[in-house]
Amino acid sequence: MDPPTKAQPQSNDSDSEDDYMKMTFTDDPSSLTSTSRPSQPETSLQRRQRERREAEARSRVKSKAELAAEVEARREAAHATSLLTLASSSSSKPKSKGFAMMAKMGFTGGALGTAAKEGVKDDRVVEPIRIAVKDGREGIGLESERKRKLHEAAKTAGEATKRARVDEGEYRERMRREREEARLERQVSAAQKVAEGMDDERTERDAADEGREEREEKRREARKGRGISSRPLKSLPVVYRGLVKAREEAERDRRMRHDLEQSLSRLPTYEDDDEDDDDKQAMGKPQTQSTTYVTADDLDDEDVELNEFNALPMAERLQRLVEYLRADHHYCFWCKFVYPDAEMDGCPGLTEEDHD
C-alpha cells in the first residue's frame, strides 16, 4: 500500500504579486478622513506662511462698508432673536437688560387679556411695538409730516381731476344748451318775419278798393325795410310785436344819430325868423331842413302783454308762432308751404321732429 502523498505547499510568490485582472483596488486616498489620513508634520516654511497670513488678517483695517455691513448683520440677528426664547433657553438670569427690567415690572410673555376659545383665531398682540430704525437725519415727526403732505397733494390732485371731469361735462352741456337756444332764437326771428309779411299781404288784399298809387306807396315802404310807421304797436299780434318794436326803435335811433352828425358839420349861425328861404339863399345861409319823426304812438309805453310773451322760453314762443301761422294763414313753418284750407292735408304735424 502506497504511503499518502503529502500536499505540496502553495508558493508565496503568487500571493505577493498583484492580480491586475481582478479590477479591484484598495481604498481611495481621497476618501480617507482627516483622522484616518496619516498626519504629515508641518514644515517650517508652511508654518511661517500660515503665521504671516494670520498676522496680515489681524492687522488689516476694515473699510467703512465692511464695518457697516457687520453692524447691520448684528442688528438683524438681534432683531430676529426673541428675548422670550433667549430667556427660556438660559437657566440663569437673562442676558438682556431690557428683558430683565420688563421681568421686574411683571412681564412674563404672551398676550394680555382673555384667551380665545378653542377653534377661534387668537388675534391678540403677543409682542411689543416694533422699533422703527431711522436711516436719515430728519427730525422726529418730519417723515410723518412729509407723508401727510404727499397724501394731501394726492387727494387735491384727485379732486382737481374729478372737478375737471365734472367741469368738462358741465361745459359741454352748457355749450349744447347755448347752441340750441341760439338756433331756436333764429327760428323765432324767422317765424316772426314770415308772420308779419303774411299779415301785411293780407292787409293789402283787404284794401283792394283803395287807389293804386296808395297801394304802390305802401309796397315801396315795405320793400325799403318797413320804415317807421304810425300804427299802434298794441294793434299788432303779440307774436311778432317785439320784432316791429325793436325795428322801429333802431330806425328812430339811426335817424336821430344821422341828424346829429349833420348838425355838427354846420357852423352855428344867427337865424332871423323874419327871413324867408329867398333871403337866406341870398345871404348864403343854408336853408333849414326840419325832420319830422313819425313813430308809433305807444312806442315808449309799457307793454305788459309783450313782456309776458318775451318772458316765455324760446321753444314755447316758437310753438305759439307756428300755431298762429297755421290758424291764420294755413301756413306750415316747417313745410314752408301754404295749404288751401284749415285741414292742411299732407302736413306731418306741429313740431320739427314730425317733419324729420
mmCIF file of C-alpha atoms in Angstrom, residues 162-322:
data_model
loop_
_atom_site.group_PDB
_atom_site.id
_atom_site.type_symbol
_atom_site.label_atom_id
_atom_site.label_comp_id
_atom_site.label_asym_id
_atom_site.label_seq_id
_atom_site.Cartn_x
_atom_site.Cartn_y
_atom_site.Cartn_z
ATOM 1 C CA LYS A 162 -62.528 114.857 -10.756
ATOM 2 C CA ARG A 163 -63.555 118.518 -10.814
ATOM 3 C CA ALA A 164 -62.025 118.890 -14.274
ATOM 4 C CA ARG A 165 -64.064 115.926 -15.486
ATOM 5 C CA VAL A 166 -67.216 117.392 -13.969
ATOM 6 C CA ASP A 167 -66.411 120.860 -15.336
ATOM 7 C CA GLU A 168 -65.800 119.378 -18.768
ATOM 8 C CA GLY A 169 -69.182 117.672 -18.696
ATOM 9 C CA GLU A 170 -70.892 120.822 -17.453
ATOM 10 C CA TYR A 171 -69.130 122.902 -20.115
ATOM 11 C CA ARG A 172 -70.279 120.579 -22.883
ATOM 12 C CA GLU A 173 -73.831 120.611 -21.565
ATOM 13 C CA ARG A 174 -73.816 124.411 -21.266
ATOM 14 C CA MET A 175 -72.449 124.828 -24.793
ATOM 15 C CA ARG A 176 -75.077 122.432 -26.088
ATOM 16 C CA ARG A 177 -77.839 124.447 -24.404
ATOM 17 C CA GLU A 178 -76.435 127.727 -25.738
ATOM 18 C CA ARG A 179 -76.268 126.398 -29.299
ATOM 19 C CA GLU A 180 -79.814 125.064 -29.031
ATOM 20 C CA GLU A 181 -81.019 128.396 -27.615
ATOM 21 C CA ALA A 182 -79.330 130.332 -30.433
ATOM 22 C CA ARG A 183 -80.884 128.017 -33.037
ATOM 23 C CA LEU A 184 -84.363 128.481 -31.551
ATOM 24 C CA GLU A 185 -83.841 132.250 -31.432
ATOM 25 C CA ARG A 186 -83.034 132.310 -35.138
ATOM 26 C CA GLN A 187 -86.121 130.226 -35.882
ATOM 27 C CA VAL A 188 -88.313 132.558 -33.784
ATOM 28 C CA SER A 189 -86.984 135.601 -35.642
ATOM 29 C CA ALA A 190 -87.617 133.931 -38.996
ATOM 30 C CA ALA A 191 -91.143 132.905 -37.977
ATOM 31 C CA GLN A 192 -91.908 136.470 -36.804
ATOM 32 C CA LYS A 193 -90.809 137.905 -40.162
ATOM 33 C CA VAL A 194 -92.940 135.372 -42.008
ATOM 34 C CA ALA A 195 -95.983 136.176 -39.839
ATOM 35 C CA GLU A 196 -95.550 139.928 -40.297
ATOM 36 C CA GLY A 197 -95.130 139.598 -44.051
ATOM 37 C CA MET A 198 -98.189 137.416 -44.427
ATOM 38 C CA ASP A 199 -100.277 139.811 -42.309
ATOM 39 C CA ASP A 200 -99.145 142.734 -44.469
ATOM 40 C CA GLU A 201 -100.049 140.870 -47.647
ATOM 41 C CA ARG A 202 -103.482 140.085 -46.255
ATOM 42 C CA THR A 203 -103.972 143.751 -45.322
ATOM 43 C CA GLU A 204 -103.085 144.799 -48.849
ATOM 44 C CA ARG A 205 -105.530 142.311 -50.294
ATOM 45 C CA ASP A 206 -108.275 143.541 -47.967
ATOM 46 C CA ALA A 207 -107.644 147.162 -49.037
ATOM 47 C CA ALA A 208 -108.048 146.445 -52.746
ATOM 48 C CA ASP A 209 -110.663 149.196 -53.066
ATOM 49 C CA GLU A 210 -108.049 151.857 -52.337
ATOM 50 C CA GLY A 211 -106.275 153.757 -55.074
ATOM 51 C CA ARG A 212 -103.386 152.200 -56.989
ATOM 52 C CA GLU A 213 -100.938 154.908 -56.055
ATOM 53 C CA GLU A 214 -101.539 154.431 -52.338
ATOM 54 C CA ARG A 215 -101.011 150.708 -52.657
ATOM 55 C CA GLU A 216 -97.762 151.248 -54.566
ATOM 56 C CA GLU A 217 -96.552 153.624 -51.881
ATOM 57 C CA LYS A 218 -97.190 151.059 -49.159
ATOM 58 C CA ARG A 219 -95.440 148.414 -51.216
ATOM 59 C CA ARG A 220 -92.385 150.679 -51.651
ATOM 60 C CA GLU A 221 -92.234 151.332 -47.926
ATOM 61 C CA ALA A 222 -92.396 147.619 -47.281
ATOM 62 C CA ARG A 223 -89.531 146.961 -49.705
ATOM 63 C CA LYS A 224 -87.368 149.643 -48.067
ATOM 64 C CA GLY A 225 -87.297 147.630 -44.869
ATOM 65 C CA ARG A 226 -90.638 148.540 -43.348
ATOM 66 C CA GLY A 227 -89.768 152.043 -42.154
ATOM 67 C CA ILE A 228 -91.170 153.731 -39.122
ATOM 68 C CA SER A 229 -94.942 153.816 -39.174
ATOM 69 C CA SER A 230 -97.549 155.463 -37.068
ATOM 70 C CA ARG A 231 -99.681 152.416 -36.449
ATOM 71 C CA PRO A 232 -100.154 151.493 -32.750
ATOM 72 C CA LEU A 233 -97.984 148.612 -31.661
ATOM 73 C CA LYS A 234 -100.677 147.119 -29.449
ATOM 74 C CA SER A 235 -102.851 146.641 -32.512
ATOM 75 C CA LEU A 236 -100.340 144.086 -33.836
ATOM 76 C CA PRO A 237 -100.333 140.420 -32.774
ATOM 77 C CA VAL A 238 -98.118 139.847 -29.810
ATOM 78 C CA VAL A 239 -96.237 137.003 -31.503
ATOM 79 C CA TYR A 240 -94.291 139.434 -33.709
ATOM 80 C CA ARG A 241 -94.948 142.750 -31.932
ATOM 81 C CA GLY A 242 -91.490 142.672 -30.348
ATOM 82 C CA LEU A 243 -89.842 142.414 -33.783
ATOM 83 C CA VAL A 244 -91.662 145.524 -35.045
ATOM 84 C CA LYS A 245 -90.931 147.469 -31.865
ATOM 85 C CA ALA A 246 -87.218 146.661 -31.965
ATOM 86 C CA ARG A 247 -87.029 147.642 -35.651
ATOM 87 C CA GLU A 248 -88.775 150.968 -35.100
ATOM 88 C CA GLU A 249 -86.587 151.815 -32.122
ATOM 89 C CA ALA A 250 -83.466 151.023 -34.139
ATOM 90 C CA GLU A 251 -84.713 153.149 -37.057
ATOM 91 C CA ARG A 252 -85.549 156.074 -34.787
ATOM 92 C CA ASP A 253 -82.102 155.920 -33.170
ATOM 93 C CA ARG A 254 -80.430 155.743 -36.578
ATOM 94 C CA ARG A 255 -82.249 158.839 -37.850
ATOM 95 C CA MET A 256 -81.531 160.789 -34.713
ATOM 96 C CA ARG A 257 -77.872 159.881 -34.936
ATOM 97 C CA HIS A 258 -77.767 160.894 -38.574
ATOM 98 C CA ASP A 259 -79.364 164.275 -37.862
ATOM 99 C CA LEU A 260 -76.946 164.869 -35.016
ATOM 100 C CA GLU A 261 -73.967 164.222 -37.274
ATOM 101 C CA GLN A 262 -75.364 166.544 -39.913
ATOM 102 C CA SER A 263 -75.944 169.329 -37.381
ATOM 103 C CA LEU A 264 -72.387 169.078 -36.060
ATOM 104 C CA SER A 265 -70.974 169.548 -39.546
ATOM 105 C CA ARG A 266 -72.578 173.042 -39.883
ATOM 106 C CA LEU A 267 -71.302 176.144 -38.092
ATOM 107 C CA PRO A 268 -73.777 177.840 -35.761
ATOM 108 C CA THR A 269 -75.222 180.982 -37.357
ATOM 109 C CA TYR A 270 -77.793 183.587 -36.358
ATOM 110 C CA GLU A 271 -81.214 182.810 -37.727
ATOM 111 C CA ASP A 272 -83.821 185.529 -38.103
ATOM 112 C CA ASP A 273 -87.405 184.422 -38.020
ATOM 113 C CA ASP A 274 -88.393 187.169 -40.486
ATOM 114 C CA GLU A 275 -86.063 185.854 -43.193
ATOM 115 C CA ASP A 276 -87.606 183.594 -45.762
ATOM 116 C CA ASP A 277 -85.841 180.996 -47.879
ATOM 117 C CA ASP A 278 -85.016 183.502 -50.664
ATOM 118 C CA ASP A 279 -83.361 185.863 -48.187
ATOM 119 C CA LYS A 280 -81.319 183.044 -46.683
ATOM 120 C CA GLN A 281 -80.202 181.917 -50.113
ATOM 121 C CA ALA A 282 -79.175 185.466 -50.990
ATOM 122 C CA MET A 283 -77.240 185.792 -47.725
ATOM 123 C CA GLY A 284 -75.501 182.451 -48.324
ATOM 124 C CA LYS A 285 -77.142 180.794 -45.366
ATOM 125 C CA PRO A 286 -78.142 177.166 -45.666
ATOM 126 C CA GLN A 287 -81.805 176.516 -45.639
ATOM 127 C CA THR A 288 -83.120 174.889 -42.515
ATOM 128 C CA GLN A 289 -84.364 171.363 -43.034
ATOM 129 C CA SER A 290 -86.778 170.139 -40.452
ATOM 130 C CA THR A 291 -87.115 166.446 -39.823
ATOM 131 C CA THR A 292 -90.433 165.077 -38.749
ATOM 132 C CA TYR A 293 -90.400 161.762 -36.904
ATOM 133 C CA VAL A 294 -93.473 159.669 -37.478
ATOM 134 C CA THR A 295 -93.360 156.936 -34.861
ATOM 135 C CA ALA A 296 -95.837 154.696 -33.199
ATOM 136 C CA ASP A 297 -97.852 156.452 -30.573
ATOM 137 C CA ASP A 298 -97.169 153.776 -27.959
ATOM 138 C CA LEU A 299 -93.523 153.056 -28.861
ATOM 139 C CA ASP A 300 -92.275 154.088 -25.412
ATOM 140 C CA ASP A 301 -95.290 152.845 -23.477
ATOM 141 C CA GLU A 302 -95.134 149.849 -21.178
ATOM 142 C CA ASP A 303 -96.468 146.718 -22.867
ATOM 143 C CA VAL A 304 -97.336 144.081 -20.270
ATOM 144 C CA GLU A 305 -98.564 141.575 -22.824
ATOM 145 C CA LEU A 306 -95.307 141.806 -24.795
ATOM 146 C CA ASN A 307 -93.196 141.457 -21.651
ATOM 147 C CA GLU A 308 -95.069 138.314 -20.678
ATOM 148 C CA PHE A 309 -94.553 136.871 -24.164
ATOM 149 C CA ASN A 310 -90.825 137.660 -24.098
ATOM 150 C CA ALA A 311 -90.530 136.005 -20.673
ATOM 151 C CA LEU A 312 -91.634 132.659 -22.133
ATOM 152 C CA PRO A 313 -88.994 130.064 -23.081
ATOM 153 C CA MET A 314 -87.776 130.273 -26.644
ATOM 154 C CA ALA A 315 -89.289 126.896 -27.552
ATOM 155 C CA GLU A 316 -92.745 127.967 -26.345
ATOM 156 C CA ARG A 317 -92.559 131.248 -28.282
ATOM 157 C CA LEU A 318 -91.703 129.324 -31.415
ATOM 158 C CA GLN A 319 -94.603 126.955 -30.808
ATOM 159 C CA ARG A 320 -97.056 129.864 -30.478
ATOM 160 C CA LEU A 321 -95.763 131.395 -33.720
ATOM 161 C CA VAL A 322 -96.179 128.105 -35.562
#
